[in-house]
Amino acid sequence: PESEFIIDEVTGKIYAQRTLDREERAVWRFVVLATDEGGEGLTGFTDVIINVWDINDNEPVFTCAPSCHGSVAENSLVGTSVMEMTATDLDDSAVGQNAVLSYRIMGSLDGANFHDRGVPSSSEMFTINPSTGTISVAMEGLDREQVESYLIFVEARDGGGLAGIATATIQIKDLNDHAPKFTDDTCAVQISENTETNAEVLELAAEDRDIGENAQLTFSVVAGDQEQKFYIVSHKQEQRGTLRLKKKLDYERHGEQRFNLTLKDNLNGTATLTALRTFDRERQKEFFIPVIMSRLPTTVIGKVFSPDPDEWDNKTYVFEGNVPNYFVLNKRTGFLIIKENTPPGTYQFQVRVADDVWPDAVSSVSVHVRELRDEAIYNSGSLRLADITAREFIELRRGQRSRYDLLGDFLSEMLSVPPNDVNIFSLTDVKDRMLDVRFAVRVGSSFLQPEKMHGYLAAHKQKLQSFLQIVVFQIRVDECPSSGCAGASGCTNVLNVRDTPMVVDCGTMSLVSVTLESTAVCSCPGRDQSHQPCSAYPRNPCFNGASAQLSLRAPSASRTLHSFHGNGYAWFPPLMPCFESHVSLEFITDVADGLLLYSGPLAQLQTWDHEDFMAIGNNTFCLTVIKMTV
């Protein structure tokens, strides 16, 4: 203490030799010696204790300075503790207010910028306990996606007015509070059915406003791909996914396929609809037009096939290359028009389809114009099919050929004629999902009689139904069973030909169907019409020496000689008498037993089929007539 204090030898006063610092040493203690008689006399001792009195000479200092950091999760509730801003003051806390501290937030950086964005400033978002220096959340609305960190200034002031300042950085911790979403609400892509497996089909992009693990995304197909033809590769860190082909595609089975895609992060997910469109640029549109000469007006024959099924697209159709001048194309709708008096033949050309979104597609068009004479119509065969429409009859069925094509092949094989000689020229929808089909078969320069075609079809009905996979309700369309005509009055089927055709369009094929109407008329032509002898007509309608009284509706008669050698037969129209009638036969036989005439079913009967029949035969010099009604 000799360096800090001195004592007056005469008076005993103690003096400090330099400024004392209580914060360095608050108490000094030493011994003072006093002697009399000039140091030669008696001696006394005493202990001296000096307490250094505190003055407010130290400002508060934050323990975390110079870098104070805290963190709090976004969306934290009001009152959530964020960090401790503790300060110290070296002054004596036991004396006065020199070491009693109080805390306050002085302000923040970018406060004005926060207000411009509608975000509360740091001084508004946080509060500090004035006694402890604990910073806590002052209001709701902490959102890391808006503000990742806050920078605030905190002051600690002692009771004597000295203050210390520190800067606190508060980081906002991310919570998984934002669901990811696709960058596009809907996605669409066109893909050829010839695409190889594992090929990239669609690149999917997404975003998640969270960060870190909360923003790692997983893509998956959750609906719409029952056959699992596709799979998705997720690139979690890059927030994208790649849809790839897993199995080969078939346009005929799935012309368009739609998926529900799910996008997931750690906790949340969202879904959007993605349409995936399959197409085949090699598809063609074929138009089949049976032309009744001088009866075909200028007609819309159908719409050009387009691989883009979006009806809302603004598509444009234009001819590509040279096109015969018999056709007109509506550029806006794609409907193809054939002009009046277009000659028979096959016409092929192309149509370009554009929508200003997808690459242009070129559709190949084939128009088959076939002459149809009246003779073919009135000698046509007919079928009534159950539970099918005209459109369903001509459309492709999941990779299989259409029933239109199958029926043509069946008739060609059954009747031993080339396929081009079979002409299915009329499809008519009737009530209760019934379809009337009419066809003509050319043999040389003429046409097969309907009774022969109907007879063959009746004999092979089961095979026909299996081949077409459909129920044949009638062979030879007959309206009389449901007409209500009384038996005595008779009933006649009358076939009317309309001048206006009917178009049946299934997308890839269009049939300009001859419009026919078959109606039942309660009448008996053979009785109701006037009858005249053969000689009364301008041209004799009776052949081979026949003579008859003929009606105007059926002015023909013939006596024809037929010879058979044991295995032959001749087809005739079915007997449909409506009054007392007579059939006469003259015959010479070489054998005792034989069947001369049969009228009735030709195939194995089903429970619901009519079983009436009539047979005339000879049996050991006796003529046998059998008539059975069941």
XYZ file of C-alpha atoms in Angstrom:
630
model
C 0.000 0.000 0.000
C 2.952 2.311 0.176
C 2.481 3.080 -3.479
C -1.246 3.883 -3.109
C -1.245 5.690 0.321
C 0.989 8.005 2.383
C 0.598 9.174 6.012
C 1.506 12.482 7.593
C 4.035 11.627 10.356
C 2.952 14.491 12.558
C -0.823 14.587 12.067
C -1.423 10.924 11.122
C -3.561 11.844 8.130
C -3.579 9.210 5.375
C -3.610 10.338 1.780
C -4.113 8.397 -1.508
C -1.250 8.877 -3.869
C -3.285 7.994 -7.020
C -6.876 7.553 -8.088
C -8.390 4.472 -6.610
C -10.520 2.108 -8.662
C -13.123 0.292 -6.644
C -13.625 -2.179 -9.448
C -9.948 -3.155 -9.131
C -9.880 -3.191 -5.262
C -12.759 -2.223 -3.083
C -11.063 -2.630 0.364
C -7.605 -1.756 1.606
C -6.330 -2.959 4.941
C -2.989 -2.160 6.596
C -1.360 -1.455 10.061
C -0.293 2.035 11.247
C 2.533 2.393 13.838
C 2.656 5.440 16.179
C 5.686 6.286 18.499
C 6.453 9.164 20.872
C 9.670 10.908 21.922
C 10.871 11.160 18.415
C 10.560 7.517 17.866
C 12.382 6.621 20.991
C 9.451 6.368 23.320
C 6.449 4.170 23.538
C 4.885 2.528 20.454
C 1.256 1.800 19.484
C -0.357 -0.189 16.614
C -3.780 -0.020 14.866
C -5.459 -1.718 11.893
C -6.662 0.623 9.190
C -9.430 -0.506 6.821
C -10.237 1.717 3.841
C -13.397 0.984 1.836
C -13.349 2.536 -1.617
C -16.713 4.213 -2.157
C -18.339 3.381 -5.494
C -19.129 6.030 -8.029
C -20.994 5.398 -11.344
C -17.987 5.229 -13.573
C -18.769 1.970 -15.508
C -21.313 1.600 -18.301
C -23.185 -1.691 -18.766
C -21.583 -4.296 -21.058
C -23.538 -7.146 -22.816
C -22.036 -10.533 -22.189
C -22.781 -11.721 -25.774
C -21.141 -8.745 -27.436
C -19.989 -8.178 -30.053
C -22.194 -10.800 -31.741
C -25.531 -11.634 -30.155
C -27.624 -14.300 -31.849
C -30.962 -15.870 -31.098
C -33.582 -17.927 -32.957
C -37.270 -18.669 -32.835
C -39.577 -20.829 -34.944
C -41.940 -19.126 -37.331
C -45.600 -18.959 -36.303
C -44.528 -18.910 -32.623
C -47.103 -17.750 -30.127
C -46.973 -14.396 -28.382
C -44.734 -14.613 -25.300
C -42.412 -17.272 -26.709
C -38.881 -16.665 -25.369
C -36.353 -15.872 -28.066
C -33.037 -15.065 -26.363
C -31.415 -13.524 -23.249
C -29.742 -10.139 -23.696
C -27.829 -10.066 -20.373
C -25.550 -7.144 -19.498
C -23.190 -6.564 -16.577
C -22.148 -3.400 -14.727
C -18.927 -3.380 -12.678
C -20.251 -0.722 -10.327
C -21.386 -1.699 -6.856
C -24.867 -3.104 -6.930
C -25.163 -2.683 -3.153
C -24.740 1.020 -3.256
C -27.325 3.169 -4.939
C -28.512 2.535 -8.508
C -25.138 2.455 -10.188
C -25.411 -1.223 -11.118
C -29.201 -1.511 -11.431
C -29.888 -2.109 -15.136
C -32.925 -1.648 -17.340
C -33.301 -2.874 -20.945
C -35.097 -1.591 -23.988
C -35.225 -2.159 -27.777
C -34.009 0.974 -29.454
C -34.899 0.086 -33.023
C -34.013 -2.140 -35.958
C -32.468 -2.101 -39.387
C -34.709 -1.986 -42.503
C -37.713 -1.015 -40.468
C -38.994 1.247 -43.203
C -38.515 -1.511 -45.774
C -40.568 -3.894 -43.668
C -43.440 -1.454 -43.513
C -43.350 -1.014 -47.267
C -43.897 -4.761 -47.623
C -46.603 -4.808 -44.988
C -44.369 -6.661 -42.510
C -44.101 -5.502 -38.872
C -40.704 -4.127 -37.837
C -38.449 -5.813 -35.294
C -39.430 -3.382 -32.549
C -43.058 -4.281 -33.217
C -42.537 -8.018 -33.598
C -40.416 -8.462 -30.440
C -40.407 -7.133 -26.906
C -37.802 -7.206 -24.109
C -38.260 -7.611 -20.398
C -36.865 -4.322 -18.975
C -35.554 -6.008 -15.849
C -34.136 -9.316 -17.165
C -33.321 -8.528 -20.784
C -35.298 -11.548 -22.074
C -36.478 -10.981 -25.646
C -39.786 -12.628 -26.526
C -42.365 -12.619 -29.354
C -44.622 -9.587 -29.119
C -47.160 -10.356 -31.857
C -48.264 -13.172 -34.113
C -47.228 -13.414 -37.719
C -43.630 -14.587 -37.740
C -43.152 -15.935 -41.260
C -39.752 -17.102 -42.398
C -40.879 -16.964 -46.029
C -41.381 -13.185 -45.621
C -38.506 -12.309 -43.258
C -35.720 -14.774 -42.577
C -33.998 -12.716 -39.846
C -34.396 -9.570 -37.769
C -31.604 -7.187 -36.644
C -32.443 -5.148 -33.564
C -30.578 -2.734 -31.266
C -30.866 -3.336 -27.516
C -29.837 -0.835 -24.811
C -28.877 -1.619 -21.187
C -28.888 1.481 -18.935
C -27.844 1.711 -15.293
C -29.372 3.911 -12.618
C -26.736 6.561 -13.029
C -27.548 7.101 -16.689
C -24.686 5.208 -18.300
C -25.763 2.891 -21.162
C -24.413 0.084 -23.292
C -25.756 -0.950 -26.730
C -25.609 -4.298 -28.523
C -26.960 -5.646 -31.799
C -29.099 -8.811 -31.678
C -29.681 -10.968 -34.760
C -32.772 -13.158 -34.532
C -33.010 -15.986 -37.067
C -36.497 -17.319 -37.914
C -36.444 -21.118 -38.020
C -38.391 -22.812 -40.809
C -41.472 -24.890 -40.137
C -43.168 -27.053 -42.769
C -46.092 -24.673 -43.066
C -46.295 -24.331 -46.856
C -47.709 -27.055 -49.081
C -45.798 -27.601 -52.280
C -47.503 -26.877 -55.579
C -46.910 -27.486 -59.245
C -45.711 -24.510 -61.231
C -48.496 -25.236 -63.756
C -52.087 -25.912 -62.784
C -52.450 -28.445 -65.591
C -49.971 -30.133 -67.866
C -50.538 -31.770 -71.228
C -48.334 -33.751 -73.521
C -48.711 -35.738 -76.707
C -46.889 -39.019 -77.037
C -46.778 -41.484 -79.887
C -47.931 -45.023 -79.216
C -44.590 -46.137 -80.701
C -42.612 -44.540 -77.856
C -40.087 -46.863 -76.253
C -40.320 -47.799 -72.570
C -38.377 -45.673 -70.036
C -38.584 -42.722 -72.410
C -39.195 -39.326 -70.827
C -42.824 -38.310 -71.239
C -43.213 -35.153 -69.171
C -40.996 -32.940 -67.018
C -42.847 -31.743 -63.916
C -41.709 -28.663 -62.013
C -42.860 -27.642 -58.545
C -42.032 -25.229 -55.771
C -42.135 -25.227 -51.985
C -41.520 -21.990 -50.083
C -40.069 -23.901 -47.160
C -36.362 -24.746 -47.016
C -34.129 -27.682 -46.221
C -35.757 -31.043 -45.662
C -39.140 -29.350 -45.635
C -38.678 -28.459 -49.290
C -37.604 -31.881 -50.560
C -40.405 -33.047 -52.843
C -41.624 -36.490 -53.854
C -43.765 -36.976 -56.974
C -46.106 -39.927 -57.459
C -49.045 -41.074 -59.603
C -52.012 -41.751 -57.331
C -54.918 -42.228 -59.763
C -55.695 -42.691 -63.432
C -53.008 -45.258 -64.253
C -54.657 -48.526 -63.297
C -52.451 -50.507 -65.681
C -49.288 -48.891 -64.280
C -47.978 -47.815 -67.652
C -46.038 -44.864 -66.200
C -43.708 -44.078 -63.324
C -42.153 -40.902 -61.902
C -38.539 -40.244 -60.938
C -38.343 -37.617 -58.179
C -35.431 -35.147 -58.014
C -36.092 -34.006 -54.450
C -33.412 -31.363 -54.085
C -34.209 -29.794 -57.459
C -37.971 -29.802 -56.847
C -38.791 -31.532 -60.116
C -39.966 -34.906 -61.321
C -39.768 -36.850 -64.577
C -42.722 -38.902 -65.805
C -41.480 -41.908 -67.782
C -43.089 -44.678 -69.787
C -43.116 -48.077 -68.086
C -45.112 -50.139 -70.604
C -45.908 -49.839 -74.292
C -48.955 -47.767 -75.204
C -51.908 -48.654 -77.400
C -53.818 -45.770 -78.941
C -56.844 -47.938 -79.685
C -57.236 -48.756 -75.996
C -56.340 -45.394 -74.479
C -56.606 -42.436 -76.831
C -56.382 -40.120 -73.865
C -55.307 -40.785 -70.299
C -55.629 -38.504 -67.309
C -53.690 -38.758 -64.065
C -53.969 -37.458 -60.544
C -50.420 -36.621 -59.537
C -49.539 -36.094 -55.887
C -46.708 -33.837 -54.762
C -45.485 -34.361 -51.200
C -42.912 -32.871 -48.877
C -42.254 -34.134 -45.352
C -45.696 -33.320 -43.997
C -47.926 -31.718 -46.592
C -49.088 -32.534 -50.080
C -51.162 -31.231 -52.898
C -52.459 -32.665 -56.168
C -53.152 -31.352 -59.616
C -54.598 -32.844 -62.779
C -52.258 -33.726 -65.583
C -53.671 -34.875 -68.917
C -51.534 -37.239 -70.924
C -52.578 -37.634 -74.512
C -51.619 -40.615 -76.657
C -51.756 -40.287 -80.410
C -50.605 -41.979 -83.585
C -49.629 -39.682 -86.435
C -49.966 -42.577 -88.862
C -53.721 -42.873 -88.253
C -55.939 -42.307 -91.248
C -59.512 -41.218 -91.756
C -61.492 -43.256 -94.241
C -64.819 -42.245 -95.749
C -67.040 -44.865 -97.401
C -69.706 -43.421 -99.662
C -72.167 -45.654 -101.539
C -73.554 -43.408 -104.274
C -76.986 -43.988 -105.713
C -76.404 -42.447 -109.090
C -78.167 -39.101 -109.554
C -79.289 -39.158 -105.883
C -76.239 -37.961 -103.939
C -76.461 -34.209 -103.261
C -73.638 -32.057 -101.954
C -73.156 -33.622 -98.532
C -71.084 -33.257 -95.372
C -69.469 -36.685 -95.097
C -67.733 -36.322 -91.707
C -64.892 -34.665 -89.864
C -61.218 -35.083 -90.680
C -59.452 -37.114 -88.014
C -57.337 -34.997 -85.667
C -55.012 -36.496 -83.017
C -55.782 -33.594 -80.666
C -59.048 -34.232 -78.759
C -59.166 -30.826 -77.030
C -62.447 -29.361 -78.174
C -61.537 -25.925 -76.850
C -58.420 -25.617 -78.986
C -58.574 -23.176 -81.879
C -57.717 -25.667 -84.616
C -57.316 -24.911 -88.296
C -57.741 -27.475 -91.092
C -56.201 -26.968 -94.548
C -55.632 -29.247 -97.521
C -52.050 -30.417 -97.975
C -50.831 -30.822 -101.550
C -53.059 -31.613 -104.523
C -56.675 -32.370 -103.720
C -59.432 -33.331 -106.216
C -61.864 -30.504 -106.775
C -64.772 -32.718 -105.747
C -64.178 -31.863 -102.099
C -64.509 -28.797 -99.868
C -62.971 -28.513 -96.376
C -64.315 -26.310 -93.602
C -61.135 -24.747 -92.208
C -62.616 -24.046 -88.797
C -64.538 -27.261 -88.048
C -62.663 -29.815 -90.155
C -65.837 -31.121 -91.791
C -65.299 -32.542 -95.282
C -67.909 -31.929 -97.974
C -68.328 -33.976 -101.144
C -69.839 -32.232 -104.155
C -72.818 -33.415 -106.115
C -72.153 -35.826 -109.017
C -68.735 -36.908 -107.777
C -67.823 -39.978 -109.877
C -67.101 -43.338 -108.228
C -63.495 -44.051 -107.283
C -60.984 -43.847 -104.450
C -59.603 -40.415 -103.605
C -56.613 -39.944 -101.316
C -55.182 -36.692 -99.981
C -53.878 -35.105 -96.791
C -55.124 -32.468 -94.361
C -52.864 -30.442 -92.057
C -54.268 -29.728 -88.590
C -52.774 -26.882 -86.518
C -53.742 -25.352 -83.171
C -50.822 -22.942 -82.529
C -49.907 -24.956 -79.405
C -48.848 -28.452 -80.399
C -46.827 -29.383 -83.482
C -48.945 -29.627 -86.622
C -50.414 -33.029 -87.414
C -51.055 -34.302 -90.934
C -54.008 -36.665 -91.361
C -54.236 -38.939 -94.378
C -57.718 -39.069 -95.870
C -59.138 -41.811 -98.102
C -62.575 -41.390 -99.672
C -64.112 -44.469 -101.290
C -67.019 -43.592 -103.572
C -68.882 -46.698 -104.795
C -71.754 -46.825 -107.240
C -74.914 -48.312 -105.776
C -77.607 -49.279 -108.282
C -81.271 -49.647 -107.434
C -80.926 -53.326 -108.263
C -78.443 -53.704 -105.394
C -80.753 -51.968 -102.932
C -83.837 -54.039 -103.744
C -81.802 -57.255 -103.828
C -79.966 -56.470 -100.602
C -79.654 -58.688 -97.590
C -80.434 -57.365 -94.144
C -79.696 -58.071 -90.496
C -81.133 -56.640 -87.335
C -78.519 -56.638 -84.557
C -79.269 -56.235 -80.850
C -77.706 -53.856 -78.304
C -75.463 -51.870 -80.651
C -75.498 -48.537 -82.464
C -74.262 -47.589 -85.912
C -71.270 -45.748 -84.445
C -70.296 -48.734 -82.297
C -70.595 -50.994 -85.352
C -67.935 -49.119 -87.331
C -65.501 -48.103 -84.577
C -62.381 -50.012 -83.577
C -62.626 -52.060 -80.379
C -59.456 -51.964 -78.251
C -57.081 -52.973 -80.970
C -59.553 -55.299 -82.710
C -61.104 -54.674 -86.108
C -64.501 -53.063 -86.377
C -67.641 -55.164 -86.784
C -68.140 -53.414 -90.113
C -64.906 -54.980 -91.404
C -65.624 -58.323 -89.750
C -69.066 -58.632 -91.364
C -67.569 -57.870 -94.781
C -64.987 -60.620 -94.298
C -67.637 -63.066 -93.066
C -69.874 -62.501 -96.102
C -66.906 -62.717 -98.462
C -65.789 -66.071 -97.062
C -69.265 -67.544 -96.663
C -70.418 -66.636 -100.187
C -67.000 -67.183 -101.848
C -66.782 -63.721 -103.368
C -63.943 -61.153 -103.300
C -64.135 -58.652 -100.401
C -64.547 -55.743 -102.827
C -67.783 -57.300 -104.119
C -69.397 -56.984 -100.671
C -70.981 -53.576 -100.136
C -72.361 -52.745 -96.680
C -74.153 -49.578 -97.639
C -76.709 -48.783 -94.950
C -76.695 -48.632 -91.143
C -79.898 -47.491 -89.473
C -80.391 -47.113 -85.731
C -83.851 -48.256 -84.668
C -85.482 -48.189 -81.257
C -84.167 -49.985 -78.165
C -80.528 -50.054 -79.376
C -81.306 -52.124 -82.441
C -79.308 -51.679 -85.642
C -80.434 -52.545 -89.171
C -77.578 -53.459 -91.527
C -78.117 -53.750 -95.268
C -75.634 -55.124 -97.770
C -75.394 -56.187 -101.390
C -73.128 -58.820 -102.931
C -72.095 -58.584 -106.555
C -71.610 -61.701 -108.657
C -70.384 -60.791 -112.108
C -72.698 -58.145 -113.541
C -75.608 -58.941 -111.238
C -76.274 -59.316 -107.526
C -77.008 -62.287 -105.332
C -80.668 -62.703 -104.492
C -81.483 -61.881 -100.856
C -83.108 -65.260 -100.201
C -79.818 -67.012 -100.928
C -77.816 -64.675 -98.652
C -80.422 -64.961 -95.913
C -80.449 -68.742 -96.234
C -76.694 -68.982 -95.805
C -76.733 -66.548 -92.906
C -79.550 -68.467 -91.208
C -77.581 -71.691 -91.555
C -74.478 -70.050 -90.049
C -76.182 -67.812 -87.499
C -74.309 -69.145 -84.485
C -70.972 -68.739 -86.222
C -71.904 -65.199 -87.292
C -72.819 -64.191 -83.736
C -69.569 -65.611 -82.379
C -67.534 -63.897 -85.109
C -69.120 -60.479 -84.513
C -69.545 -60.991 -80.757
C -73.070 -59.703 -80.929
C -76.636 -61.008 -80.919
C -78.338 -61.300 -84.331
C -81.979 -60.491 -83.634
C -83.291 -61.019 -87.191
C -81.945 -62.359 -90.451
C -83.980 -60.484 -93.039
C -85.430 -57.437 -91.353
C -89.139 -58.031 -90.935
C -91.430 -55.416 -89.402
C -94.557 -57.545 -89.710
C -94.240 -59.559 -86.443
C -94.545 -56.332 -84.435
C -96.971 -54.543 -86.757
C -100.258 -55.770 -85.291
C -101.635 -56.641 -88.695
C -104.344 -59.299 -88.467
C -103.484 -62.600 -90.122
C -106.304 -62.404 -92.667
C -105.385 -58.905 -93.813
C -101.809 -59.826 -94.624
C -98.646 -57.837 -94.027
C -96.033 -56.525 -96.435
C -92.605 -54.953 -95.771
C -92.158 -51.815 -97.848
C -88.624 -50.423 -98.314
C -88.361 -46.682 -98.959
C -85.161 -44.955 -100.070
C -84.592 -41.394 -98.878
C -82.699 -38.891 -100.997
C -80.755 -37.516 -98.022
C -77.974 -39.809 -96.753
C -77.110 -40.292 -93.083
C -73.507 -39.907 -91.898
C -72.130 -42.316 -89.278
C -68.778 -41.019 -87.952
C -66.621 -42.698 -85.290
C -63.523 -40.507 -85.644
C -61.249 -42.698 -87.756
C -63.952 -43.856 -90.169
C -67.078 -42.331 -91.630
C -69.816 -44.152 -93.535
C -72.226 -42.124 -95.616
C -75.122 -44.488 -95.119
C -78.003 -44.750 -97.579
C -81.102 -43.831 -95.623
C -83.602 -46.680 -95.873
C -86.887 -47.023 -94.075
C -88.592 -50.371 -93.747
C -92.234 -50.217 -92.747
C -94.952 -52.807 -92.343
C -98.084 -52.287 -94.453
C -101.181 -54.236 -93.528
C -102.147 -55.323 -97.017
C -102.009 -58.278 -99.365
C -100.545 -57.137 -102.708
C -101.491 -60.332 -104.502
C -105.136 -59.796 -103.583
C -105.463 -56.036 -103.405
C -103.854 -55.130 -106.723
C -105.566 -55.441 -110.095
C -104.455 -58.444 -112.143
C -103.946 -58.603 -115.897
C -102.906 -61.326 -118.313
C -99.331 -61.445 -119.537
C -100.293 -60.148 -122.978
C -101.680 -56.915 -121.498
C -98.197 -55.542 -120.665
C -95.950 -53.614 -123.122
C -93.272 -56.256 -122.581
C -94.240 -59.806 -121.799
C -93.250 -60.413 -118.141
C -93.837 -64.178 -118.357
C -90.916 -66.427 -119.156
C -90.375 -69.994 -120.287
C -93.975 -70.507 -121.406
C -95.582 -69.388 -118.159
C -99.001 -67.848 -118.071
C -100.585 -65.986 -115.163
C -102.811 -63.159 -114.015
C -100.196 -60.704 -112.652
C -100.515 -57.765 -110.292
C -99.060 -54.370 -111.154
C -96.787 -54.575 -108.102
C -95.222 -57.912 -109.147
C -95.409 -58.106 -112.941
C -93.368 -61.244 -113.576
C -93.905 -65.003 -113.814
C -91.780 -67.904 -114.866
C -92.056 -71.619 -115.413
C -88.557 -72.868 -114.892
C -87.213 -76.363 -115.284
C -84.645 -77.411 -112.669
C -82.753 -80.698 -112.662
C -80.812 -82.058 -109.707
C -78.529 -85.015 -109.337
C -79.096 -85.907 -105.744
C -77.248 -83.055 -104.034
C -78.567 -79.876 -105.662
C -81.119 -77.320 -104.620
C -82.569 -73.944 -105.636
C -83.357 -70.931 -103.421
C -86.709 -69.151 -103.708
C -88.225 -66.299 -101.703
C -90.118 -67.509 -98.623
C -93.819 -68.313 -99.052
C -95.869 -65.551 -97.432
C -99.509 -66.166 -98.473
C -102.158 -63.788 -97.209
C -105.128 -65.574 -98.746
C -105.914 -69.039 -100.056
C -103.073 -69.843 -102.422
C -101.953 -72.769 -104.510
C -98.470 -74.050 -105.285
C -98.146 -76.652 -108.006
C -95.153 -78.866 -108.652
C -94.454 -81.180 -111.547
C -91.650 -83.592 -110.897
C -90.036 -86.752 -112.137
C -87.844 -88.691 -109.747
C -85.219 -91.310 -110.277
C -85.293 -92.446 -106.647
C -88.069 -93.377 -104.313
C -87.309 -90.907 -101.535
C -86.617 -87.171 -101.864
C -87.431 -83.723 -100.537
C -89.173 -81.572 -103.127
C -89.888 -78.353 -101.215
C -89.051 -77.027 -97.792
C -90.056 -73.720 -96.209
C -88.914 -73.061 -92.659
C -85.896 -72.630 -90.349
C -82.475 -73.591 -91.693
C -80.365 -73.612 -88.527
C -80.513 -75.116 -85.066
C -83.248 -73.271 -83.257
C -83.044 -71.362 -80.014
C -85.827 -71.364 -77.456
C -87.269 -68.083 -78.700
C -87.106 -68.828 -82.458
C -90.167 -69.550 -84.592
C -90.424 -73.235 -85.433
C -93.101 -73.296 -88.166
C -92.112 -75.207 -91.276
C -93.577 -76.978 -94.312
C -92.058 -79.864 -96.251
C -93.169 -81.712 -99.394
C -91.497 -84.969 -100.321
C -92.075 -88.345 -101.995
C -91.769 -91.583 -100.118
C -92.045 -94.894 -101.978
C -94.528 -93.778 -104.632
C -96.478 -91.629 -102.159
C -96.484 -87.824 -101.951
C -96.029 -86.653 -98.374
C -96.957 -83.178 -97.195
C -95.934 -82.149 -93.670
C -96.995 -78.879 -92.088
C -96.078 -78.282 -88.481
C -96.754 -75.337 -86.229
C -95.296 -75.439 -82.745
